[in-house]
PDB file of C-alpha atoms in Angstrom:
ATOM      1  CA  UNK A   1      -0.050  -0.094   0.023  1.00 42.00           C
ATOM      2  CA  UNK A   2       1.466   3.324  -0.925  1.00 42.00           C
ATOM      3  CA  UNK A   3       1.522   6.528   1.223  1.00 38.00           C
ATOM      4  CA  UNK A   4      -1.267   8.111  -0.586  1.00 41.00           C
ATOM      5  CA  UNK A   5      -3.645   5.219  -0.183  1.00 43.00           C
ATOM      6  CA  UNK A   6      -2.736   4.971   3.452  1.00 38.00           C
ATOM      7  CA  UNK A   7      -3.380   8.693   3.966  1.00 40.00           C
ATOM      8  CA  UNK A   8      -6.748   8.394   2.422  1.00 46.00           C
ATOM      9  CA  UNK A   9      -7.853   5.532   4.423  1.00 46.00           C
ATOM     10  CA  UNK A  10      -6.642   6.466   7.835  1.00 45.00           C
ATOM     11  CA  UNK A  11      -6.765  10.318   7.766  1.00 47.00           C
ATOM     12  CA  UNK A  12     -10.260  10.852   6.373  1.00 44.00           C
ATOM     13  CA  UNK A  13      -8.938  13.477   3.843  1.00 60.00           C
ATOM     14  CA  UNK A  14     -10.646  11.755   0.792  1.00 75.00           C
ATOM     15  CA  UNK A  15     -14.022  13.224  -0.358  1.00 85.00           C
ATOM     16  CA  UNK A  16     -17.154  11.908   1.357  1.00 90.00           C
ATOM     17  CA  UNK A  17     -20.157  10.813  -0.754  1.00 89.00           C
ATOM     18  CA  UNK A  18     -23.646  12.088   0.336  1.00 88.00           C
ATOM     19  CA  UNK A  19     -26.302   9.475  -0.761  1.00 85.00           C
ATOM     20  CA  UNK A  20     -29.088  12.074  -0.478  1.00 79.00           C
ATOM     21  CA  UNK A  21     -32.646  11.815  -1.018  1.00 80.00           C
ATOM     22  CA  UNK A  22     -32.864  11.458  -4.616  1.00 79.00           C
ATOM     23  CA  UNK A  23     -31.042   8.133  -4.927  1.00 77.00           C
ATOM     24  CA  UNK A  24     -34.202   6.472  -3.167  1.00 72.00           C
ATOM     25  CA  UNK A  25     -36.814   8.328  -5.103  1.00 74.00           C
ATOM     26  CA  UNK A  26     -38.580   6.869  -8.120  1.00 80.00           C
ATOM     27  CA  UNK A  27     -39.167  10.435  -9.371  1.00 83.00           C
ATOM     28  CA  UNK A  28     -35.922  12.349  -8.495  1.00 84.00           C
ATOM     29  CA  UNK A  29     -36.665  15.268 -11.028  1.00 87.00           C
ATOM     30  CA  UNK A  30     -40.159  15.772  -9.409  1.00 90.00           C
ATOM     31  CA  UNK A  31     -38.764  15.592  -5.895  1.00 87.00           C
ATOM     32  CA  UNK A  32     -35.970  18.161  -7.030  1.00 89.00           C
ATOM     33  CA  UNK A  33     -38.674  20.517  -8.235  1.00 93.00           C
ATOM     34  CA  UNK A  34     -40.692  20.173  -4.963  1.00 92.00           C
ATOM     35  CA  UNK A  35     -37.772  20.632  -2.746  1.00 91.00           C
ATOM     36  CA  UNK A  36     -36.665  23.790  -4.861  1.00 94.00           C
ATOM     37  CA  UNK A  37     -40.223  25.334  -4.504  1.00 94.00           C
ATOM     38  CA  UNK A  38     -40.079  24.610  -0.756  1.00 93.00           C
ATOM     39  CA  UNK A  39     -36.703  26.278  -0.581  1.00 94.00           C
ATOM     40  CA  UNK A  40     -37.923  29.413  -2.209  1.00 95.00           C
ATOM     41  CA  UNK A  41     -40.965  29.445  -0.132  1.00 94.00           C
ATOM     42  CA  UNK A  42     -38.968  29.233   3.042  1.00 93.00           C
ATOM     43  CA  UNK A  43     -36.513  32.006   1.888  1.00 94.00           C
ATOM     44  CA  UNK A  44     -39.252  34.365   0.757  1.00 93.00           C
ATOM     45  CA  UNK A  45     -41.438  33.830   3.740  1.00 91.00           C
ATOM     46  CA  UNK A  46     -38.716  34.270   6.363  1.00 93.00           C
ATOM     47  CA  UNK A  47     -37.240  37.290   4.416  1.00 93.00           C
ATOM     48  CA  UNK A  48     -40.568  38.985   4.268  1.00 90.00           C
ATOM     49  CA  UNK A  49     -41.076  38.465   7.893  1.00 91.00           C
ATOM     50  CA  UNK A  50     -37.716  39.920   8.866  1.00 92.00           C
ATOM     51  CA  UNK A  51     -38.323  42.939   6.522  1.00 91.00           C
ATOM     52  CA  UNK A  52     -41.878  43.514   8.088  1.00 89.00           C
ATOM     53  CA  UNK A  53     -40.561  43.397  11.522  1.00 90.00           C
ATOM     54  CA  UNK A  54     -37.573  45.689  10.949  1.00 91.00           C
ATOM     55  CA  UNK A  55     -39.659  48.216   8.836  1.00 88.00           C
ATOM     56  CA  UNK A  56     -42.912  48.363  10.767  1.00 86.00           C
ATOM     57  CA  UNK A  57     -42.489  50.306  14.092  1.00 86.00           C
ATOM     58  CA  UNK A  58     -45.503  48.611  15.487  1.00 86.00           C
ATOM     59  CA  UNK A  59     -43.631  45.357  15.447  1.00 87.00           C
ATOM     60  CA  UNK A  60     -40.532  46.702  17.168  1.00 90.00           C
ATOM     61  CA  UNK A  61     -41.220  44.592  20.329  1.00 91.00           C
ATOM     62  CA  UNK A  62     -39.270  41.833  22.112  1.00 93.00           C
ATOM     63  CA  UNK A  63     -41.530  39.140  20.770  1.00 90.00           C
ATOM     64  CA  UNK A  64     -41.117  40.173  17.154  1.00 91.00           C
ATOM     65  CA  UNK A  65     -37.477  40.682  17.630  1.00 94.00           C
ATOM     66  CA  UNK A  66     -36.931  37.169  18.727  1.00 94.00           C
ATOM     67  CA  UNK A  67     -39.304  35.960  15.745  1.00 91.00           C
ATOM     68  CA  UNK A  68     -36.926  38.012  13.479  1.00 93.00           C
ATOM     69  CA  UNK A  69     -34.015  35.991  14.897  1.00 95.00           C
ATOM     70  CA  UNK A  70     -35.853  32.651  14.573  1.00 92.00           C
ATOM     71  CA  UNK A  71     -36.438  33.562  10.918  1.00 93.00           C
ATOM     72  CA  UNK A  72     -32.761  34.558  10.292  1.00 95.00           C
ATOM     73  CA  UNK A  73     -31.649  31.127  11.805  1.00 94.00           C
ATOM     74  CA  UNK A  74     -34.212  29.177   9.557  1.00 92.00           C
ATOM     75  CA  UNK A  75     -33.066  31.061   6.485  1.00 94.00           C
ATOM     76  CA  UNK A  76     -29.340  30.055   7.242  1.00 94.00           C
ATOM     77  CA  UNK A  77     -30.380  26.494   8.211  1.00 92.00           C
ATOM     78  CA  UNK A  78     -32.001  25.655   4.893  1.00 93.00           C
ATOM     79  CA  UNK A  79     -29.422  27.434   2.853  1.00 94.00           C
ATOM     80  CA  UNK A  80     -26.634  25.270   4.379  1.00 93.00           C
ATOM     81  CA  UNK A  81     -28.053  22.019   3.121  1.00 91.00           C
ATOM     82  CA  UNK A  82     -30.730  22.384   0.314  1.00 92.00           C
ATOM     83  CA  UNK A  83     -28.637  24.514  -2.383  1.00 93.00           C
ATOM     84  CA  UNK A  84     -25.835  21.955  -2.420  1.00 92.00           C
ATOM     85  CA  UNK A  85     -28.286  19.048  -2.589  1.00 90.00           C
ATOM     86  CA  UNK A  86     -30.126  20.401  -5.485  1.00 91.00           C
ATOM     87  CA  UNK A  87     -26.957  21.476  -7.344  1.00 90.00           C
ATOM     88  CA  UNK A  88     -25.411  18.106  -6.830  1.00 88.00           C
ATOM     89  CA  UNK A  89     -28.454  16.550  -8.213  1.00 87.00           C
ATOM     90  CA  UNK A  90     -28.420  18.894 -11.341  1.00 86.00           C
ATOM     91  CA  UNK A  91     -24.789  18.316 -12.045  1.00 87.00           C
ATOM     92  CA  UNK A  92     -24.985  14.642 -11.215  1.00 85.00           C
ATOM     93  CA  UNK A  93     -22.457  14.765  -8.358  1.00 85.00           C
ATOM     94  CA  UNK A  94     -22.545  13.620  -4.777  1.00 86.00           C
ATOM     95  CA  UNK A  95     -19.264  14.346  -3.288  1.00 89.00           C
ATOM     96  CA  UNK A  96     -18.432  16.825  -0.532  1.00 92.00           C
ATOM     97  CA  UNK A  97     -14.824  17.510   0.607  1.00 91.00           C
ATOM     98  CA  UNK A  98     -13.726  17.045   4.225  1.00 90.00           C
ATOM     99  CA  UNK A  99     -13.351  20.824   4.969  1.00 91.00           C
ATOM    100  CA  UNK A 100     -16.799  21.382   3.466  1.00 93.00           C
ATOM    101  CA  UNK A 101     -18.329  18.649   5.353  1.00 93.00           C
ATOM    102  CA  UNK A 102     -16.816  20.045   8.551  1.00 93.00           C
ATOM    103  CA  UNK A 103     -18.087  23.667   7.805  1.00 94.00           C
ATOM    104  CA  UNK A 104     -21.557  22.375   7.109  1.00 95.00           C
ATOM    105  CA  UNK A 105     -21.606  20.281  10.236  1.00 94.00           C
ATOM    106  CA  UNK A 106     -20.405  23.224  12.225  1.00 95.00           C
ATOM    107  CA  UNK A 107     -22.993  25.559  10.890  1.00 95.00           C
ATOM    108  CA  UNK A 108     -25.842  23.090  11.405  1.00 92.00           C
ATOM    109  CA  UNK A 109     -24.882  22.202  15.013  1.00 92.00           C
ATOM    110  CA  UNK A 110     -24.557  25.979  15.755  1.00 94.00           C
ATOM    111  CA  UNK A 111     -27.956  26.991  14.349  1.00 94.00           C
ATOM    112  CA  UNK A 112     -29.635  23.964  15.869  1.00 89.00           C
ATOM    113  CA  UNK A 113     -28.167  24.708  19.390  1.00 89.00           C
ATOM    114  CA  UNK A 114     -28.944  28.543  18.769  1.00 94.00           C
ATOM    115  CA  UNK A 115     -32.455  27.784  18.116  1.00 90.00           C
ATOM    116  CA  UNK A 116     -32.834  25.541  21.139  1.00 87.00           C
ATOM    117  CA  UNK A 117     -31.867  28.434  23.393  1.00 93.00           C
ATOM    118  CA  UNK A 118     -33.811  31.096  21.403  1.00 94.00           C
ATOM    119  CA  UNK A 119     -37.191  29.270  21.808  1.00 90.00           C
ATOM    120  CA  UNK A 120     -36.624  29.252  25.597  1.00 92.00           C
ATOM    121  CA  UNK A 121     -35.803  32.941  25.414  1.00 94.00           C
ATOM    122  CA  UNK A 122     -39.071  33.410  23.446  1.00 91.00           C
ATOM    123  CA  UNK A 123     -41.039  31.495  26.151  1.00 90.00           C
ATOM    124  CA  UNK A 124     -39.380  33.672  28.958  1.00 93.00           C
ATOM    125  CA  UNK A 125     -40.404  36.714  26.811  1.00 93.00           C
ATOM    126  CA  UNK A 126     -44.119  35.462  26.689  1.00 89.00           C
ATOM    127  CA  UNK A 127     -44.004  34.707  30.501  1.00 91.00           C
ATOM    128  CA  UNK A 128     -43.007  38.349  31.383  1.00 93.00           C
ATOM    129  CA  UNK A 129     -45.534  39.779  28.884  1.00 90.00           C
ATOM    130  CA  UNK A 130     -48.425  37.918  30.286  1.00 87.00           C
ATOM    131  CA  UNK A 131     -47.536  37.399  34.043  1.00 89.00           C
ATOM    132  CA  UNK A 132     -45.801  40.832  34.582  1.00 91.00           C
ATOM    133  CA  UNK A 133     -47.262  43.205  31.996  1.00 89.00           C
ATOM    134  CA  UNK A 134     -46.507  46.260  33.987  1.00 91.00           C
ATOM    135  CA  UNK A 135     -42.858  45.534  34.275  1.00 92.00           C
ATOM    136  CA  UNK A 136     -42.444  44.143  30.762  1.00 93.00           C
ATOM    137  CA  UNK A 137     -40.836  47.137  29.347  1.00 92.00           C
ATOM    138  CA  UNK A 138     -38.200  47.253  31.993  1.00 92.00           C
ATOM    139  CA  UNK A 139     -37.586  43.565  32.277  1.00 92.00           C
ATOM    140  CA  UNK A 140     -37.487  42.992  28.567  1.00 94.00           C
ATOM    141  CA  UNK A 141     -35.753  46.163  27.446  1.00 94.00           C
ATOM    142  CA  UNK A 142     -33.727  46.403  24.001  1.00 93.00           C
ATOM    143  CA  UNK A 143     -30.363  45.575  25.867  1.00 95.00           C
ATOM    144  CA  UNK A 144     -31.898  42.598  27.595  1.00 95.00           C
ATOM    145  CA  UNK A 145     -33.138  41.297  24.338  1.00 95.00           C
ATOM    146  CA  UNK A 146     -29.962  41.811  22.632  1.00 96.00           C
ATOM    147  CA  UNK A 147     -28.209  40.062  25.414  1.00 96.00           C
ATOM    148  CA  UNK A 148     -30.533  37.084  25.242  1.00 95.00           C
ATOM    149  CA  UNK A 149     -30.192  36.797  21.422  1.00 96.00           C
ATOM    150  CA  UNK A 150     -26.345  37.034  21.700  1.00 96.00           C
ATOM    151  CA  UNK A 151     -26.316  34.313  24.423  1.00 96.00           C
ATOM    152  CA  UNK A 152     -28.288  32.140  22.170  1.00 95.00           C
ATOM    153  CA  UNK A 153     -25.905  32.563  19.225  1.00 96.00           C
ATOM    154  CA  UNK A 154     -22.889  31.961  21.488  1.00 96.00           C
ATOM    155  CA  UNK A 155     -24.095  28.829  23.211  1.00 93.00           C
ATOM    156  CA  UNK A 156     -25.033  27.417  19.810  1.00 93.00           C
ATOM    157  CA  UNK A 157     -21.449  28.176  18.533  1.00 95.00           C
ATOM    158  CA  UNK A 158     -20.024  26.373  21.562  1.00 93.00           C
ATOM    159  CA  UNK A 159     -21.887  23.348  20.577  1.00 90.00           C
ATOM    160  CA  UNK A 160     -20.504  23.624  17.045  1.00 92.00           C
ATOM    161  CA  UNK A 161     -17.032  24.149  18.308  1.00 93.00           C
ATOM    162  CA  UNK A 162     -17.346  21.405  20.738  1.00 91.00           C
ATOM    163  CA  UNK A 163     -18.735  18.556  18.410  1.00 91.00           C
ATOM    164  CA  UNK A 164     -17.517  19.310  14.905  1.00 93.00           C
ATOM    165  CA  UNK A 165     -13.626  19.222  15.596  1.00 92.00           C
ATOM    166  CA  UNK A 166     -14.049  15.846  17.574  1.00 90.00           C
ATOM    167  CA  UNK A 167     -16.221  14.264  14.960  1.00 91.00           C
ATOM    168  CA  UNK A 168     -14.070  15.305  12.069  1.00 90.00           C
ATOM    169  CA  UNK A 169     -10.754  14.089  13.666  1.00 89.00           C
ATOM    170  CA  UNK A 170     -11.988  10.385  13.987  1.00 88.00           C
ATOM    171  CA  UNK A 171     -10.253   8.006  11.349  1.00 86.00           C
ATOM    172  CA  UNK A 172     -12.684   7.273   8.487  1.00 82.00           C
ATOM    173  CA  UNK A 173     -11.543   3.944   6.977  1.00 77.00           C
ATOM    174  CA  UNK A 174     -14.826   2.260   6.036  1.00 67.00           C
ATOM    175  CA  UNK A 175     -17.322   3.424   3.250  1.00 77.00           C
ATOM    176  CA  UNK A 176     -16.982   7.076   2.290  1.00 83.00           C
ATOM    177  CA  UNK A 177     -20.843   7.122   1.820  1.00 86.00           C
ATOM    178  CA  UNK A 178     -22.764   9.226   4.284  1.00 88.00           C
ATOM    179  CA  UNK A 179     -26.388   7.962   4.496  1.00 85.00           C
ATOM    180  CA  UNK A 180     -27.770  11.365   4.473  1.00 85.00           C
ATOM    181  CA  UNK A 181     -28.226  14.518   2.404  1.00 87.00           C
ATOM    182  CA  UNK A 182     -25.804  16.596   4.532  1.00 90.00           C
ATOM    183  CA  UNK A 183     -23.083  16.129   7.037  1.00 92.00           C
ATOM    184  CA  UNK A 184     -24.920  15.482  10.212  1.00 88.00           C
ATOM    185  CA  UNK A 185     -22.949  14.314  13.275  1.00 89.00           C
ATOM    186  CA  UNK A 186     -24.595  10.916  13.888  1.00 86.00           C
ATOM    187  CA  UNK A 187     -24.513  10.059  10.105  1.00 86.00           C
ATOM    188  CA  UNK A 188     -20.805  10.930   9.794  1.00 90.00           C
ATOM    189  CA  UNK A 189     -19.674   9.069  13.003  1.00 88.00           C
ATOM    190  CA  UNK A 190     -21.208   5.690  11.525  1.00 86.00           C
ATOM    191  CA  UNK A 191     -18.208   5.838   8.954  1.00 87.00           C
ATOM    192  CA  UNK A 192     -15.547   5.869  11.794  1.00 87.00           C
ATOM    193  CA  UNK A 193     -13.614   2.652  12.199  1.00 84.00           C
ATOM    194  CA  UNK A 194     -12.569   3.610  15.698  1.00 84.00           C
ATOM    195  CA  UNK A 195     -14.666   3.142  18.900  1.00 84.00           C
ATOM    196  CA  UNK A 196     -16.931   6.022  19.120  1.00 85.00           C
ATOM    197  CA  UNK A 197     -19.063   4.809  22.243  1.00 84.00           C
ATOM    198  CA  UNK A 198     -17.477   6.996  24.667  1.00 89.00           C
ATOM    199  CA  UNK A 199     -17.880  10.044  22.480  1.00 87.00           C
ATOM    200  CA  UNK A 200     -21.560   9.107  21.902  1.00 84.00           C
ATOM    201  CA  UNK A 201     -22.170   8.986  25.614  1.00 85.00           C
ATOM    202  CA  UNK A 202     -20.534  12.434  25.901  1.00 87.00           C
ATOM    203  CA  UNK A 203     -22.562  13.652  23.070  1.00 84.00           C
ATOM    204  CA  UNK A 204     -25.773  12.272  24.622  1.00 82.00           C
ATOM    205  CA  UNK A 205     -25.243  13.984  27.977  1.00 85.00           C
ATOM    206  CA  UNK A 206     -24.569  17.243  26.188  1.00 84.00           C
ATOM    207  CA  UNK A 207     -27.597  16.986  24.434  1.00 81.00           C
ATOM    208  CA  UNK A 208     -29.616  16.144  27.402  1.00 81.00           C
ATOM    209  CA  UNK A 209     -28.121  19.215  29.055  1.00 81.00           C
ATOM    210  CA  UNK A 210     -28.775  21.418  26.004  1.00 80.00           C
ATOM    211  CA  UNK A 211     -32.452  20.272  25.916  1.00 81.00           C
ATOM    212  CA  UNK A 212     -32.894  20.202  29.860  1.00 82.00           C
ATOM    213  CA  UNK A 213     -32.138  23.856  30.262  1.00 86.00           C
ATOM    214  CA  UNK A 214     -34.355  25.154  27.527  1.00 87.00           C
ATOM    215  CA  UNK A 215     -37.198  22.712  28.410  1.00 85.00           C
ATOM    216  CA  UNK A 216     -37.106  23.682  32.006  1.00 89.00           C
ATOM    217  CA  UNK A 217     -37.341  27.341  31.092  1.00 90.00           C
ATOM    218  CA  UNK A 218     -40.147  26.598  28.621  1.00 88.00           C
ATOM    219  CA  UNK A 219     -42.195  24.428  30.887  1.00 86.00           C
ATOM    220  CA  UNK A 220     -41.865  26.821  33.853  1.00 90.00           C
ATOM    221  CA  UNK A 221     -42.726  29.778  31.855  1.00 88.00           C
ATOM    222  CA  UNK A 222     -45.874  28.045  30.271  1.00 86.00           C
ATOM    223  CA  UNK A 223     -46.890  26.763  33.704  1.00 87.00           C
ATOM    224  CA  UNK A 224     -47.044  30.193  35.211  1.00 89.00           C
ATOM    225  CA  UNK A 225     -48.574  31.480  31.950  1.00 86.00           C
ATOM    226  CA  UNK A 226     -51.455  29.076  32.191  1.00 84.00           C
ATOM    227  CA  UNK A 227     -52.068  29.888  35.741  1.00 86.00           C
ATOM    228  CA  UNK A 228     -52.344  33.681  34.766  1.00 85.00           C
ATOM    229  CA  UNK A 229     -54.549  32.881  31.655  1.00 81.00           C
ATOM    230  CA  UNK A 230     -56.816  30.832  34.186  1.00 77.00           C
ATOM    231  CA  UNK A 231     -57.257  33.768  36.406  1.00 79.00           C
ATOM    232  CA  UNK A 232     -57.991  36.333  33.658  1.00 73.00           C
ATOM    233  CA  UNK A 233     -61.505  37.726  33.762  1.00 68.00           C
ATOM    234  CA  UNK A 234     -61.304  39.125  30.074  1.00 69.00           C
ATOM    235  CA  UNK A 235     -62.323  36.537  27.632  1.00 70.00           C
ATOM    236  CA  UNK A 236     -60.559  38.503  24.828  1.00 69.00           C
ATOM    237  CA  UNK A 237     -57.369  38.605  27.019  1.00 66.00           C
ATOM    238  CA  UNK A 238     -57.471  34.789  27.331  1.00 69.00           C
ATOM    239  CA  UNK A 239     -57.946  34.291  23.706  1.00 71.00           C
ATOM    240  CA  UNK A 240     -55.113  36.648  22.632  1.00 67.00           C
ATOM    241  CA  UNK A 241     -52.715  35.051  25.242  1.00 68.00           C
ATOM    242  CA  UNK A 242     -53.657  31.568  24.222  1.00 70.00           C
ATOM    243  CA  UNK A 243     -53.144  32.432  20.409  1.00 69.00           C
ATOM    244  CA  UNK A 244     -49.624  33.957  21.130  1.00 65.00           C
ATOM    245  CA  UNK A 245     -48.535  31.012  23.171  1.00 72.00           C
ATOM    246  CA  UNK A 246     -49.973  28.361  20.959  1.00 74.00           C
ATOM    247  CA  UNK A 247     -47.920  29.460  17.931  1.00 70.00           C
ATOM    248  CA  UNK A 248     -44.809  29.323  19.954  1.00 70.00           C
ATOM    249  CA  UNK A 249     -45.627  25.833  21.309  1.00 76.00           C
ATOM    250  CA  UNK A 250     -46.265  24.582  17.748  1.00 75.00           C
ATOM    251  CA  UNK A 251     -42.748  25.540  16.785  1.00 76.00           C
ATOM    252  CA  UNK A 252     -41.227  24.159  19.892  1.00 78.00           C
ATOM    253  CA  UNK A 253     -42.881  20.748  19.402  1.00 78.00           C
ATOM    254  CA  UNK A 254     -41.959  20.579  15.885  1.00 75.00           C
ATOM    255  CA  UNK A 255     -38.245  21.432  16.533  1.00 74.00           C
ATOM    256  CA  UNK A 256     -37.474  19.702  19.764  1.00 76.00           C
ATOM    257  CA  UNK A 257     -39.315  16.539  18.578  1.00 75.00           C
ATOM    258  CA  UNK A 258     -36.877  16.250  15.714  1.00 72.00           C
ATOM    259  CA  UNK A 259     -33.934  16.997  17.705  1.00 72.00           C
ATOM    260  CA  UNK A 260     -34.820  14.416  20.435  1.00 73.00           C
ATOM    261  CA  UNK A 261     -35.064  11.644  17.775  1.00 72.00           C
ATOM    262  CA  UNK A 262     -31.760  12.639  16.024  1.00 69.00           C
ATOM    263  CA  UNK A 263     -29.396  13.078  19.059  1.00 66.00           C
ATOM    264  CA  UNK A 264     -31.109  11.300  22.033  1.00 67.00           C
ATOM    265  CA  UNK A 265     -32.711   7.965  20.819  1.00 68.00           C
ATOM    266  CA  UNK A 266     -30.204   4.923  20.621  1.00 67.00           C
ATOM    267  CA  UNK A 267     -28.405   3.906  17.496  1.00 64.00           C
ATOM    268  CA  UNK A 268     -30.469   0.821  17.296  1.00 65.00           C
ATOM    269  CA  UNK A 269     -33.731   2.772  16.777  1.00 66.00           C
ATOM    270  CA  UNK A 270     -32.313   4.622  13.809  1.00 68.00           C
ATOM    271  CA  UNK A 271     -32.297   3.835   9.972  1.00 75.00           C
ATOM    272  CA  UNK A 272     -30.897   5.785   7.279  1.00 71.00           C
ATOM    273  CA  UNK A 273     -34.428   6.345   5.851  1.00 73.00           C
ATOM    274  CA  UNK A 274     -35.902   7.378   9.143  1.00 74.00           C
ATOM    275  CA  UNK A 275     -32.935   9.866   9.806  1.00 76.00           C
ATOM    276  CA  UNK A 276     -33.443  11.431   6.393  1.00 79.00           C
ATOM    277  CA  UNK A 277     -37.193  11.915   6.944  1.00 78.00           C
ATOM    278  CA  UNK A 278     -36.699  13.440  10.325  1.00 78.00           C
ATOM    279  CA  UNK A 279     -34.014  15.808   9.067  1.00 79.00           C
ATOM    280  CA  UNK A 280     -36.321  16.822   6.132  1.00 82.00           C
ATOM    281  CA  UNK A 281     -38.756  17.685   8.761  1.00 79.00           C
ATOM    282  CA  UNK A 282     -36.538  20.200  10.868  1.00 78.00           C
ATOM    283  CA  UNK A 283     -34.180  21.321   8.136  1.00 84.00           C
ATOM    284  CA  UNK A 284     -36.620  21.906   5.156  1.00 86.00           C
ATOM    285  CA  UNK A 285     -40.116  21.891   6.425  1.00 85.00           C
ATOM    286  CA  UNK A 286     -39.863  23.862   9.633  1.00 85.00           C
ATOM    287  CA  UNK A 287     -38.210  26.804   8.065  1.00 89.00           C
ATOM    288  CA  UNK A 288     -41.393  27.060   5.647  1.00 89.00           C
ATOM    289  CA  UNK A 289     -43.813  26.460   8.572  1.00 84.00           C
ATOM    290  CA  UNK A 290     -42.402  28.947  11.030  1.00 83.00           C
ATOM    291  CA  UNK A 291     -43.394  32.110   9.094  1.00 84.00           C
ATOM    292  CA  UNK A 292     -46.822  30.724   8.109  1.00 82.00           C
ATOM    293  CA  UNK A 293     -47.386  30.007  11.976  1.00 79.00           C
ATOM    294  CA  UNK A 294     -46.319  33.380  12.989  1.00 75.00           C
ATOM    295  CA  UNK A 295     -48.028  35.311  10.155  1.00 72.00           C
ATOM    296  CA  UNK A 296     -51.321  33.759   9.509  1.00 65.00           C
ATOM    297  CA  UNK A 297     -52.221  33.517  13.023  1.00 66.00           C
ATOM    298  CA  UNK A 298     -51.027  36.986  13.814  1.00 74.00           C
ATOM    299  CA  UNK A 299     -53.196  40.107  13.161  1.00 77.00           C
ATOM    300  CA  UNK A 300     -50.235  42.527  13.705  1.00 78.00           C
ATOM    301  CA  UNK A 301     -48.084  40.791  11.107  1.00 81.00           C
ATOM    302  CA  UNK A 302     -50.990  40.456   8.565  1.00 80.00           C
ATOM    303  CA  UNK A 303     -51.823  44.054   9.090  1.00 81.00           C
ATOM    304  CA  UNK A 304     -48.235  45.038   8.479  1.00 79.00           C
ATOM    305  CA  UNK A 305     -48.157  42.922   5.390  1.00 79.00           C
ATOM    306  CA  UNK A 306     -51.255  44.522   3.994  1.00 80.00           C
ATOM    307  CA  UNK A 307     -49.855  48.063   4.713  1.00 80.00           C
ATOM    308  CA  UNK A 308     -46.609  47.107   2.888  1.00 78.00           C
ATOM    309  CA  UNK A 309     -48.615  45.762  -0.085  1.00 78.00           C
ATOM    310  CA  UNK A 310     -51.127  48.712   0.115  1.00 74.00           C
ATOM    311  CA  UNK A 311     -53.995  46.340   0.341  1.00 53.00           C
ATOM    312  CA  UNK A 312     -57.204  47.807   1.751  1.00 48.00           C
ATOM    313  CA  UNK A 313     -59.252  50.802   1.288  1.00 48.00           C
ATOM    314  CA  UNK A 314     -56.987  53.862   0.439  1.00 43.00           C
ATOM    315  CA  UNK A 315     -59.537  56.548  -0.176  1.00 41.00           C
ATOM    316  CA  UNK A 316     -62.786  57.328   1.578  1.00 45.00           C
ATOM    317  CA  UNK A 317     -65.455  59.177   0.115  1.00 44.00           C
ATOM    318  CA  UNK A 318     -66.023  62.647   1.734  1.00 46.00           C
ATOM    319  CA  UNK A 319     -69.677  62.912   3.094  1.00 43.00           C
ATOM    320  CA  UNK A 320     -70.420  66.447   4.089  1.00 41.00           C
TER     321      UNK A 320
END
């Protein structure tokens, strides 16, 4: 065996092969078009939501600030995976270099971790708004919102810097085929020829901690929110509070459910097909659903959209 072959087999610097979604599809061209349309919907929906929030002064509140951060994360998340997947299908290639794989993995882990904590910050914001409305402008001022958002991004990047270098330094001397459409940590780990059990336990404990903190904040916030809603006399106040909270809870369930399956269930319960389906859900479908959940169910956002599009009566007849 020459030195080049040895380096390829034992250092992992040969290109990986992303198996992707299209190899298993009977109609890859149709699937490619559908995913492309979903990608455009996700980009346009989240972009419009961000523009509305930043251009309309009525939406300059902590809740909408966090929603704009969520939309930014969703736009980045779907842009990391889908364009390469579609381009590879069009060009007929499926390889990804080790540095590209590492960068993609880092960004995915960072964004997923950031979103975990952002959803907790959003739940805390709703708790303060509903349970302490008089102190809300002080407790959730602009500086606090910036600190919370920055903290979410920082903690997510810590996850990325912690998991990516360790995962990518394992020797990959088995098949170079990643049974996935992007470089996800569990999918890449399966290719390692060394014992990864200790690292998997460490990753599991980190994920438990990552989920435990936000889930505790979210559960505690909604416990007190429900108590406050129960004591409300105004039916209109109850309806508005429940509508706001239900939108957030839908997003929490969608995102956390996929994360628990991917990182916390034992390897024996995973199959490549299941893994890809769950990943489609939280990397492609969730970024499309989030702007729909936060816009169509929200009068303020719909009002701002109509105002931007100049929809509605512009002139009124003078009666006099």
